[in-house]
Amino acid sequence: EKVETPSTGSGYLLYEKIGENVEFYSSYGEKLWKMPFKSYPRTSRQGNLSLLISGDNNQVITVDKNGAKIGIEKMDGRFLSDYAFSNNTEGAFIVFAGGELFLINSKAEPLFQLFAGNDKELYFFKSAALSPNMNFSAVHFLYKDSDYFRLMNNKGEKVYDVKFPRVYPHKIFMAVSDEGYSLINLPERIIFVSSEGKVIQDIKKQSKTPTVFQTAFYTGKMFVANASGELGFYDKTGKLLNKHYIFDTPFRALPSGKEDVVFLESRSYLFTFQLIE
């Protein structure tokens, strides 16, 4: 059995990777509801919105904390490749590989749903990011023979594209601020992009054995990214505020509910970092 827990909420979801049901328990271990569904759940920071992802990754069902379907209720596409929750509003950005993109609020009501691909040309959508207040969403995708990063506003309109140095056949870890600044943590470099789409920092990593899994997060006040055995804390322009040596990688960044605090979870530890101004 596997557990999905909201980072600052109460209760937890219990499921099996290839199971028949999803169950929700209180913090005291009391079973509150059970839903027959062959899926795995992913939940928002407070647990008010959960995404139930089908076994074939072609459908996502939206439920609330009581297990009731809400808002759009279901989203269909050609293979779910990534999703991102907003830190503050508990909305979500859902990306299917075929180009079906959905931005929903905490009640699962769609802010936009669009088809960003083109059946006549080669597109493949791989990665998602969402700013804390859902002002901006970002997607990483393949178009023809190149990879791109695209920033969109909350209506689904393109703000800018940035071409990657090469094609990455896997998820890329990215973060976006509510002002439209972006952090892209590639295996061999960290890129910071301004709200106008200009690359303002391009930091080459020193590691000779780059890995796929990276850390990329925006708290509301600072970006967090790992590079060459160090965890860096940056302002929106990519200026380094502080750094710490990290000995247990990889890290998963979790929202804390505060703009100056971030939780970082490794295989063995849970750390809390706070920005002191």
PDB file of C-alpha atoms in Angstrom:
ATOM      1  CA  GLU A   1       0.000   0.000   0.000  1.00  0.00           C
ATOM      2  CA  LYS A   2       1.068   3.579  -0.722  1.00  0.00           C
ATOM      3  CA  VAL A   3       0.237   6.828   1.052  1.00  0.00           C
ATOM      4  CA  GLU A   4      -0.415  10.300  -0.390  1.00  0.00           C
ATOM      5  CA  THR A   5      -0.363  13.080   2.211  1.00  0.00           C
ATOM      6  CA  PRO A   6      -1.097  16.814   1.836  1.00  0.00           C
ATOM      7  CA  SER A   7       2.003  18.723   2.980  1.00  0.00           C
ATOM      8  CA  THR A   8       0.124  21.110   5.303  1.00  0.00           C
ATOM      9  CA  GLY A   9      -3.319  19.498   5.491  1.00  0.00           C
ATOM     10  CA  SER A  10      -4.779  16.772   7.659  1.00  0.00           C
ATOM     11  CA  GLY A  11      -5.538  13.155   6.817  1.00  0.00           C
ATOM     12  CA  TYR A  12      -4.069  10.972   4.100  1.00  0.00           C
ATOM     13  CA  LEU A  13      -5.012   8.912   1.063  1.00  0.00           C
ATOM     14  CA  LEU A  14      -4.257   5.186   0.941  1.00  0.00           C
ATOM     15  CA  TYR A  15      -4.036   3.282  -2.343  1.00  0.00           C
ATOM     16  CA  GLU A  16      -2.299   0.483  -4.204  1.00  0.00           C
ATOM     17  CA  LYS A  17      -0.385   1.086  -7.411  1.00  0.00           C
ATOM     18  CA  ILE A  18      -2.471  -1.538  -9.198  1.00  0.00           C
ATOM     19  CA  GLY A  19      -5.467  -1.642  -6.901  1.00  0.00           C
ATOM     20  CA  GLU A  20      -9.232  -1.356  -6.919  1.00  0.00           C
ATOM     21  CA  ASN A  21      -9.886   1.434  -4.400  1.00  0.00           C
ATOM     22  CA  VAL A  22      -8.739   4.787  -3.051  1.00  0.00           C
ATOM     23  CA  GLU A  23      -9.367   5.398   0.662  1.00  0.00           C
ATOM     24  CA  PHE A  24      -9.153   8.548   2.780  1.00  0.00           C
ATOM     25  CA  TYR A  25      -8.250   8.450   6.462  1.00  0.00           C
ATOM     26  CA  SER A  26      -8.258  11.107   9.158  1.00  0.00           C
ATOM     27  CA  SER A  27      -5.045  12.016  10.984  1.00  0.00           C
ATOM     28  CA  TYR A  28      -6.165   9.587  13.714  1.00  0.00           C
ATOM     29  CA  GLY A  29      -6.433   6.659  11.284  1.00  0.00           C
ATOM     30  CA  GLU A  30     -10.228   6.681  10.969  1.00  0.00           C
ATOM     31  CA  LYS A  31     -11.458   5.683   7.494  1.00  0.00           C
ATOM     32  CA  LEU A  32     -13.679   8.510   6.234  1.00  0.00           C
ATOM     33  CA  TRP A  33     -14.449   7.316   2.718  1.00  0.00           C
ATOM     34  CA  LYS A  34     -13.620   4.700   0.125  1.00  0.00           C
ATOM     35  CA  MET A  35     -13.926   5.064  -3.635  1.00  0.00           C
ATOM     36  CA  PRO A  36     -13.774   2.177  -6.115  1.00  0.00           C
ATOM     37  CA  PHE A  37     -11.337   3.416  -8.723  1.00  0.00           C
ATOM     38  CA  LYS A  38      -8.295   1.890 -10.404  1.00  0.00           C
ATOM     39  CA  SER A  39      -6.091   4.914 -10.025  1.00  0.00           C
ATOM     40  CA  TYR A  40      -3.470   6.652  -7.966  1.00  0.00           C
ATOM     41  CA  PRO A  41      -4.245   9.961  -6.234  1.00  0.00           C
ATOM     42  CA  ARG A  42      -2.289  13.207  -6.044  1.00  0.00           C
ATOM     43  CA  THR A  43      -3.431  15.912  -3.649  1.00  0.00           C
ATOM     44  CA  SER A  44      -3.000  19.661  -3.156  1.00  0.00           C
ATOM     45  CA  ARG A  45      -1.194  21.298  -0.238  1.00  0.00           C
ATOM     46  CA  GLN A  46      -4.254  21.341   2.056  1.00  0.00           C
ATOM     47  CA  GLY A  47      -5.866  18.296   0.479  1.00  0.00           C
ATOM     48  CA  ASN A  48      -8.956  20.166  -0.699  1.00  0.00           C
ATOM     49  CA  LEU A  49      -8.410  19.082  -4.310  1.00  0.00           C
ATOM     50  CA  SER A  50      -7.262  15.611  -5.335  1.00  0.00           C
ATOM     51  CA  LEU A  51      -6.518  14.272  -8.792  1.00  0.00           C
ATOM     52  CA  LEU A  52      -7.356  10.615  -9.380  1.00  0.00           C
ATOM     53  CA  ILE A  53      -5.215   9.454 -12.274  1.00  0.00           C
ATOM     54  CA  SER A  54      -6.385   6.420 -14.223  1.00  0.00           C
ATOM     55  CA  GLY A  55      -4.143   3.403 -14.673  1.00  0.00           C
ATOM     56  CA  ASP A  56      -3.664   4.067 -18.390  1.00  0.00           C
ATOM     57  CA  ASN A  57      -2.905   7.770 -17.705  1.00  0.00           C
ATOM     58  CA  ASN A  58      -5.552   8.923 -20.175  1.00  0.00           C
ATOM     59  CA  GLN A  59      -8.043  10.352 -17.663  1.00  0.00           C
ATOM     60  CA  VAL A  60      -7.942  12.463 -14.495  1.00  0.00           C
ATOM     61  CA  ILE A  61     -10.914  12.705 -12.115  1.00  0.00           C
ATOM     62  CA  THR A  62     -11.234  15.622  -9.677  1.00  0.00           C
ATOM     63  CA  VAL A  63     -12.574  15.058  -6.142  1.00  0.00           C
ATOM     64  CA  ASP A  64     -12.742  17.106  -2.944  1.00  0.00           C
ATOM     65  CA  LYS A  65     -11.761  16.162   0.597  1.00  0.00           C
ATOM     66  CA  ASN A  66     -15.006  14.216   0.999  1.00  0.00           C
ATOM     67  CA  GLY A  67     -14.388  12.087  -2.089  1.00  0.00           C
ATOM     68  CA  ALA A  68     -17.124  13.840  -4.100  1.00  0.00           C
ATOM     69  CA  LYS A  69     -16.514  14.673  -7.741  1.00  0.00           C
ATOM     70  CA  ILE A  70     -16.270  18.422  -8.240  1.00  0.00           C
ATOM     71  CA  GLY A  71     -15.968  21.009 -10.996  1.00  0.00           C
ATOM     72  CA  ILE A  72     -14.946  19.648 -14.355  1.00  0.00           C
ATOM     73  CA  GLU A  73     -15.117  16.119 -12.797  1.00  0.00           C
ATOM     74  CA  LYS A  74     -12.919  14.506 -15.439  1.00  0.00           C
ATOM     75  CA  MET A  75     -10.252  15.473 -17.935  1.00  0.00           C
ATOM     76  CA  ASP A  76      -9.383  13.267 -20.896  1.00  0.00           C
ATOM     77  CA  GLY A  77      -6.236  13.341 -22.986  1.00  0.00           C
ATOM     78  CA  ARG A  78      -3.539  11.305 -24.671  1.00  0.00           C
ATOM     79  CA  PHE A  79      -1.370  10.123 -21.777  1.00  0.00           C
ATOM     80  CA  LEU A  80      -0.892  12.342 -18.731  1.00  0.00           C
ATOM     81  CA  SER A  81       2.747  13.437 -18.679  1.00  0.00           C
ATOM     82  CA  ASP A  82       2.803  15.901 -15.758  1.00  0.00           C
ATOM     83  CA  TYR A  83       0.781  18.063 -13.369  1.00  0.00           C
ATOM     84  CA  ALA A  84       1.493  20.908 -10.950  1.00  0.00           C
ATOM     85  CA  PHE A  85      -0.403  22.333  -7.977  1.00  0.00           C
ATOM     86  CA  SER A  86      -0.384  26.008  -6.997  1.00  0.00           C
ATOM     87  CA  ASN A  87       1.080  26.690  -3.554  1.00  0.00           C
ATOM     88  CA  ASN A  88      -1.450  29.295  -2.438  1.00  0.00           C
ATOM     89  CA  THR A  89      -4.749  28.732  -4.232  1.00  0.00           C
ATOM     90  CA  GLU A  90      -4.673  24.904  -4.482  1.00  0.00           C
ATOM     91  CA  GLY A  91      -5.503  24.913  -8.154  1.00  0.00           C
ATOM     92  CA  ALA A  92      -3.791  22.587 -10.615  1.00  0.00           C
ATOM     93  CA  PHE A  93      -2.278  22.540 -14.100  1.00  0.00           C
ATOM     94  CA  ILE A  94      -2.664  19.231 -15.938  1.00  0.00           C
ATOM     95  CA  VAL A  95      -0.615  18.383 -19.031  1.00  0.00           C
ATOM     96  CA  PHE A  96      -1.220  15.465 -21.379  1.00  0.00           C
ATOM     97  CA  ALA A  97       1.510  14.416 -23.812  1.00  0.00           C
ATOM     98  CA  GLY A  98      -0.814  14.933 -26.773  1.00  0.00           C
ATOM     99  CA  GLY A  99      -1.210  18.645 -25.982  1.00  0.00           C
ATOM    100  CA  GLU A 100      -4.430  18.680 -23.956  1.00  0.00           C
ATOM    101  CA  LEU A 101      -3.829  21.313 -21.249  1.00  0.00           C
ATOM    102  CA  PHE A 102      -6.139  22.119 -18.324  1.00  0.00           C
ATOM    103  CA  LEU A 103      -5.874  24.843 -15.679  1.00  0.00           C
ATOM    104  CA  ILE A 104      -8.388  24.377 -12.846  1.00  0.00           C
ATOM    105  CA  ASN A 105      -9.005  26.220  -9.577  1.00  0.00           C
ATOM    106  CA  SER A 106      -9.389  24.643  -6.119  1.00  0.00           C
ATOM    107  CA  LYS A 107     -13.002  23.709  -6.934  1.00  0.00           C
ATOM    108  CA  ALA A 108     -11.807  22.032 -10.163  1.00  0.00           C
ATOM    109  CA  GLU A 109     -13.540  24.683 -12.260  1.00  0.00           C
ATOM    110  CA  PRO A 110     -11.628  25.189 -15.527  1.00  0.00           C
ATOM    111  CA  LEU A 111      -9.862  28.514 -16.042  1.00  0.00           C
ATOM    112  CA  PHE A 112      -8.761  27.283 -19.431  1.00  0.00           C
ATOM    113  CA  GLN A 113      -8.731  24.044 -21.374  1.00  0.00           C
ATOM    114  CA  LEU A 114      -7.027  23.979 -24.725  1.00  0.00           C
ATOM    115  CA  PHE A 115      -5.350  21.798 -27.298  1.00  0.00           C
ATOM    116  CA  ALA A 116      -1.824  23.164 -27.672  1.00  0.00           C
ATOM    117  CA  GLY A 117      -0.586  20.594 -30.150  1.00  0.00           C
ATOM    118  CA  ASN A 118      -1.160  20.091 -33.831  1.00  0.00           C
ATOM    119  CA  ASP A 119      -2.112  16.757 -35.347  1.00  0.00           C
ATOM    120  CA  LYS A 120      -0.300  17.664 -38.573  1.00  0.00           C
ATOM    121  CA  GLU A 121       3.051  18.359 -36.877  1.00  0.00           C
ATOM    122  CA  LEU A 122       5.154  16.642 -34.225  1.00  0.00           C
ATOM    123  CA  TYR A 123       4.404  17.894 -30.705  1.00  0.00           C
ATOM    124  CA  PHE A 124       5.028  16.104 -27.417  1.00  0.00           C
ATOM    125  CA  PHE A 125       4.305  17.769 -24.073  1.00  0.00           C
ATOM    126  CA  LYS A 126       6.438  16.588 -21.150  1.00  0.00           C
ATOM    127  CA  SER A 127       6.549  18.888 -18.095  1.00  0.00           C
ATOM    128  CA  ALA A 128       4.404  21.374 -16.145  1.00  0.00           C
ATOM    129  CA  ALA A 129       4.861  24.250 -13.672  1.00  0.00           C
ATOM    130  CA  LEU A 130       2.402  26.630 -11.997  1.00  0.00           C
ATOM    131  CA  SER A 131       2.959  29.878 -10.106  1.00  0.00           C
ATOM    132  CA  PRO A 132       1.729  30.146  -6.469  1.00  0.00           C
ATOM    133  CA  ASN A 133      -1.352  32.244  -7.277  1.00  0.00           C
ATOM    134  CA  MET A 134      -1.938  30.691 -10.722  1.00  0.00           C
ATOM    135  CA  ASN A 135      -1.061  33.884 -12.592  1.00  0.00           C
ATOM    136  CA  PHE A 136       1.183  31.880 -14.910  1.00  0.00           C
ATOM    137  CA  SER A 137       1.627  28.279 -16.009  1.00  0.00           C
ATOM    138  CA  ALA A 138       4.517  26.789 -17.947  1.00  0.00           C
ATOM    139  CA  VAL A 139       4.986  23.747 -20.124  1.00  0.00           C
ATOM    140  CA  HIS A 140       8.036  21.996 -21.587  1.00  0.00           C
ATOM    141  CA  PHE A 141       7.406  20.397 -24.975  1.00  0.00           C
ATOM    142  CA  LEU A 142       8.983  18.961 -28.088  1.00  0.00           C
ATOM    143  CA  TYR A 143       8.161  20.634 -31.403  1.00  0.00           C
ATOM    144  CA  LYS A 144       9.637  18.961 -34.481  1.00  0.00           C
ATOM    145  CA  ASP A 145      13.288  18.379 -33.495  1.00  0.00           C
ATOM    146  CA  SER A 146      13.661  20.905 -30.638  1.00  0.00           C
ATOM    147  CA  ASP A 147      12.538  21.297 -27.019  1.00  0.00           C
ATOM    148  CA  TYR A 148      10.907  24.486 -25.738  1.00  0.00           C
ATOM    149  CA  PHE A 149       9.753  26.134 -22.517  1.00  0.00           C
ATOM    150  CA  ARG A 150       6.504  28.092 -22.870  1.00  0.00           C
ATOM    151  CA  LEU A 151       5.063  30.522 -20.320  1.00  0.00           C
ATOM    152  CA  MET A 152       1.298  31.149 -20.477  1.00  0.00           C
ATOM    153  CA  ASN A 153      -1.019  33.502 -18.605  1.00  0.00           C
ATOM    154  CA  ASN A 154      -4.113  32.305 -16.724  1.00  0.00           C
ATOM    155  CA  LYS A 155      -6.146  32.464 -19.932  1.00  0.00           C
ATOM    156  CA  GLY A 156      -3.843  30.015 -21.697  1.00  0.00           C
ATOM    157  CA  GLU A 157      -2.307  32.691 -23.920  1.00  0.00           C
ATOM    158  CA  LYS A 158       1.395  32.411 -24.780  1.00  0.00           C
ATOM    159  CA  VAL A 159       3.627  34.961 -23.051  1.00  0.00           C
ATOM    160  CA  TYR A 160       6.954  33.705 -24.412  1.00  0.00           C
ATOM    161  CA  ASP A 161       8.881  30.641 -25.618  1.00  0.00           C
ATOM    162  CA  VAL A 162      12.484  29.736 -24.768  1.00  0.00           C
ATOM    163  CA  LYS A 163      14.326  27.153 -26.866  1.00  0.00           C
ATOM    164  CA  PHE A 164      16.311  24.562 -24.918  1.00  0.00           C
ATOM    165  CA  PRO A 165      19.944  23.775 -25.840  1.00  0.00           C
ATOM    166  CA  ARG A 166      18.993  20.213 -26.746  1.00  0.00           C
ATOM    167  CA  VAL A 167      16.119  17.708 -26.619  1.00  0.00           C
ATOM    168  CA  TYR A 168      15.381  16.174 -23.203  1.00  0.00           C
ATOM    169  CA  PRO A 169      13.383  12.922 -23.448  1.00  0.00           C
ATOM    170  CA  HIS A 170      12.187  13.230 -19.839  1.00  0.00           C
ATOM    171  CA  LYS A 171      10.494  15.578 -17.399  1.00  0.00           C
ATOM    172  CA  ILE A 172      12.294  18.862 -16.719  1.00  0.00           C
ATOM    173  CA  PHE A 173      11.918  20.473 -13.296  1.00  0.00           C
ATOM    174  CA  MET A 174      10.748  24.088 -13.543  1.00  0.00           C
ATOM    175  CA  ALA A 175       9.301  26.825 -11.337  1.00  0.00           C
ATOM    176  CA  VAL A 176       7.428  30.048 -12.102  1.00  0.00           C
ATOM    177  CA  SER A 177       6.803  33.212 -10.077  1.00  0.00           C
ATOM    178  CA  ASP A 178       3.554  35.200 -10.100  1.00  0.00           C
ATOM    179  CA  GLU A 179       5.420  38.001 -11.902  1.00  0.00           C
ATOM    180  CA  GLY A 180       6.363  35.734 -14.803  1.00  0.00           C
ATOM    181  CA  TYR A 181       9.986  35.005 -13.871  1.00  0.00           C
ATOM    182  CA  SER A 182      11.018  31.397 -14.460  1.00  0.00           C
ATOM    183  CA  LEU A 183      13.592  28.884 -13.230  1.00  0.00           C
ATOM    184  CA  ILE A 184      14.475  25.928 -15.461  1.00  0.00           C
ATOM    185  CA  ASN A 185      16.674  23.315 -13.786  1.00  0.00           C
ATOM    186  CA  LEU A 186      18.215  21.243 -16.559  1.00  0.00           C
ATOM    187  CA  PRO A 187      20.538  18.315 -15.768  1.00  0.00           C
ATOM    188  CA  GLU A 188      23.655  20.280 -16.769  1.00  0.00           C
ATOM    189  CA  ARG A 189      22.638  23.925 -16.176  1.00  0.00           C
ATOM    190  CA  ILE A 190      20.199  26.259 -14.392  1.00  0.00           C
ATOM    191  CA  ILE A 191      18.449  28.894 -16.498  1.00  0.00           C
ATOM    192  CA  PHE A 192      16.626  31.964 -15.157  1.00  0.00           C
ATOM    193  CA  VAL A 193      14.239  33.784 -17.501  1.00  0.00           C
ATOM    194  CA  SER A 194      12.793  37.288 -17.050  1.00  0.00           C
ATOM    195  CA  SER A 195       9.100  38.136 -17.363  1.00  0.00           C
ATOM    196  CA  GLU A 196       9.846  39.335 -20.927  1.00  0.00           C
ATOM    197  CA  GLY A 197      11.323  35.985 -21.936  1.00  0.00           C
ATOM    198  CA  LYS A 198      14.988  37.024 -21.784  1.00  0.00           C
ATOM    199  CA  VAL A 199      17.536  34.579 -20.330  1.00  0.00           C
ATOM    200  CA  ILE A 200      19.068  36.566 -17.436  1.00  0.00           C
ATOM    201  CA  GLN A 201      21.158  33.814 -15.817  1.00  0.00           C
ATOM    202  CA  ASP A 202      22.648  30.647 -17.305  1.00  0.00           C
ATOM    203  CA  ILE A 203      24.549  28.763 -14.608  1.00  0.00           C
ATOM    204  CA  LYS A 204      26.593  25.786 -15.763  1.00  0.00           C
ATOM    205  CA  LYS A 205      26.767  22.919 -13.279  1.00  0.00           C
ATOM    206  CA  GLN A 206      30.089  21.357 -12.332  1.00  0.00           C
ATOM    207  CA  SER A 207      28.859  17.781 -11.961  1.00  0.00           C
ATOM    208  CA  LYS A 208      30.284  15.334 -14.494  1.00  0.00           C
ATOM    209  CA  THR A 209      27.393  12.897 -13.984  1.00  0.00           C
ATOM    210  CA  PRO A 210      24.174  14.914 -14.385  1.00  0.00           C
ATOM    211  CA  THR A 211      20.963  13.235 -13.257  1.00  0.00           C
ATOM    212  CA  VAL A 212      17.385  13.537 -14.465  1.00  0.00           C
ATOM    213  CA  PHE A 213      15.832  14.383 -11.097  1.00  0.00           C
ATOM    214  CA  GLN A 214      16.399  18.005 -10.050  1.00  0.00           C
ATOM    215  CA  THR A 215      14.904  20.430  -7.532  1.00  0.00           C
ATOM    216  CA  ALA A 216      13.004  23.482  -8.821  1.00  0.00           C
ATOM    217  CA  PHE A 217      10.582  25.412  -6.629  1.00  0.00           C
ATOM    218  CA  TYR A 218       9.242  28.916  -5.999  1.00  0.00           C
ATOM    219  CA  THR A 219       7.993  29.758  -2.509  1.00  0.00           C
ATOM    220  CA  GLY A 220       6.488  33.133  -3.353  1.00  0.00           C
ATOM    221  CA  LYS A 221       9.674  34.969  -2.358  1.00  0.00           C
ATOM    222  CA  MET A 222      12.568  32.811  -3.544  1.00  0.00           C
ATOM    223  CA  PHE A 223      13.525  30.159  -6.059  1.00  0.00           C
ATOM    224  CA  VAL A 224      15.104  26.919  -4.844  1.00  0.00           C
ATOM    225  CA  ALA A 225      17.333  24.747  -7.051  1.00  0.00           C
ATOM    226  CA  ASN A 226      20.066  22.146  -6.656  1.00  0.00           C
ATOM    227  CA  ALA A 227      23.359  22.128  -8.536  1.00  0.00           C
ATOM    228  CA  SER A 228      26.628  20.207  -8.134  1.00  0.00           C
ATOM    229  CA  GLY A 229      25.960  18.977  -4.604  1.00  0.00           C
ATOM    230  CA  GLU A 230      24.617  22.294  -3.346  1.00  0.00           C
ATOM    231  CA  LEU A 231      21.141  23.645  -2.704  1.00  0.00           C
ATOM    232  CA  GLY A 232      20.814  27.241  -3.879  1.00  0.00           C
ATOM    233  CA  PHE A 233      18.296  29.901  -2.865  1.00  0.00           C
ATOM    234  CA  TYR A 234      17.814  32.676  -5.429  1.00  0.00           C
ATOM    235  CA  ASP A 235      15.773  35.826  -5.918  1.00  0.00           C
ATOM    236  CA  LYS A 236      13.550  36.128  -8.985  1.00  0.00           C
ATOM    237  CA  THR A 237      16.419  37.444 -11.140  1.00  0.00           C
ATOM    238  CA  GLY A 238      18.676  34.500 -10.319  1.00  0.00           C
ATOM    239  CA  LYS A 239      20.812  36.321  -7.743  1.00  0.00           C
ATOM    240  CA  LEU A 240      22.149  33.810  -5.212  1.00  0.00           C
ATOM    241  CA  LEU A 241      20.845  34.556  -1.698  1.00  0.00           C
ATOM    242  CA  ASN A 242      22.358  31.571   0.102  1.00  0.00           C
ATOM    243  CA  LYS A 243      23.489  28.013  -0.484  1.00  0.00           C
ATOM    244  CA  HIS A 244      23.838  24.819   1.520  1.00  0.00           C
ATOM    245  CA  TYR A 245      25.777  21.628   0.917  1.00  0.00           C
ATOM    246  CA  ILE A 246      23.370  18.715   0.472  1.00  0.00           C
ATOM    247  CA  PHE A 247      24.429  15.193   1.357  1.00  0.00           C
ATOM    248  CA  ASP A 248      21.253  13.202   0.730  1.00  0.00           C
ATOM    249  CA  THR A 249      19.787  13.600  -2.734  1.00  0.00           C
ATOM    250  CA  PRO A 250      17.468  13.832  -4.574  1.00  0.00           C
ATOM    251  CA  PHE A 251      15.244  16.380  -2.824  1.00  0.00           C
ATOM    252  CA  ARG A 252      11.536  17.004  -3.303  1.00  0.00           C
ATOM    253  CA  ALA A 253      10.372  20.532  -2.461  1.00  0.00           C
ATOM    254  CA  LEU A 254       7.024  20.825  -0.679  1.00  0.00           C
ATOM    255  CA  PRO A 255       4.947  23.970  -0.047  1.00  0.00           C
ATOM    256  CA  SER A 256       4.791  25.117   3.567  1.00  0.00           C
ATOM    257  CA  GLY A 257       1.934  27.604   3.321  1.00  0.00           C
ATOM    258  CA  LYS A 258       4.386  30.474   3.933  1.00  0.00           C
ATOM    259  CA  GLU A 259       6.158  32.495   1.249  1.00  0.00           C
ATOM    260  CA  ASP A 260       9.497  32.517   3.062  1.00  0.00           C
ATOM    261  CA  VAL A 261       9.580  28.844   4.107  1.00  0.00           C
ATOM    262  CA  VAL A 262      10.074  25.650   2.106  1.00  0.00           C
ATOM    263  CA  PHE A 263      10.040  21.988   3.110  1.00  0.00           C
ATOM    264  CA  LEU A 264      12.595  19.708   1.446  1.00  0.00           C
ATOM    265  CA  GLU A 265      12.144  15.961   1.595  1.00  0.00           C
ATOM    266  CA  SER A 266      14.887  13.452   0.792  1.00  0.00           C
ATOM    267  CA  ARG A 267      14.937   9.680   1.055  1.00  0.00           C
ATOM    268  CA  SER A 268      15.751   9.867   4.756  1.00  0.00           C
ATOM    269  CA  TYR A 269      15.195  13.419   5.986  1.00  0.00           C
ATOM    270  CA  LEU A 270      12.743  16.325   6.039  1.00  0.00           C
ATOM    271  CA  PHE A 271      14.319  19.785   6.183  1.00  0.00           C
ATOM    272  CA  THR A 272      12.827  23.251   6.692  1.00  0.00           C
ATOM    273  CA  PHE A 273      14.520  26.337   5.254  1.00  0.00           C
ATOM    274  CA  GLN A 274      13.429  29.927   5.918  1.00  0.00           C
ATOM    275  CA  LEU A 275      14.412  33.144   4.165  1.00  0.00           C
ATOM    276  CA  ILE A 276      15.711  35.691   6.687  1.00  0.00           C
ATOM    277  CA  GLU A 277      15.510  39.224   5.305  1.00  0.00           C
TER     278      GLU A 277
END
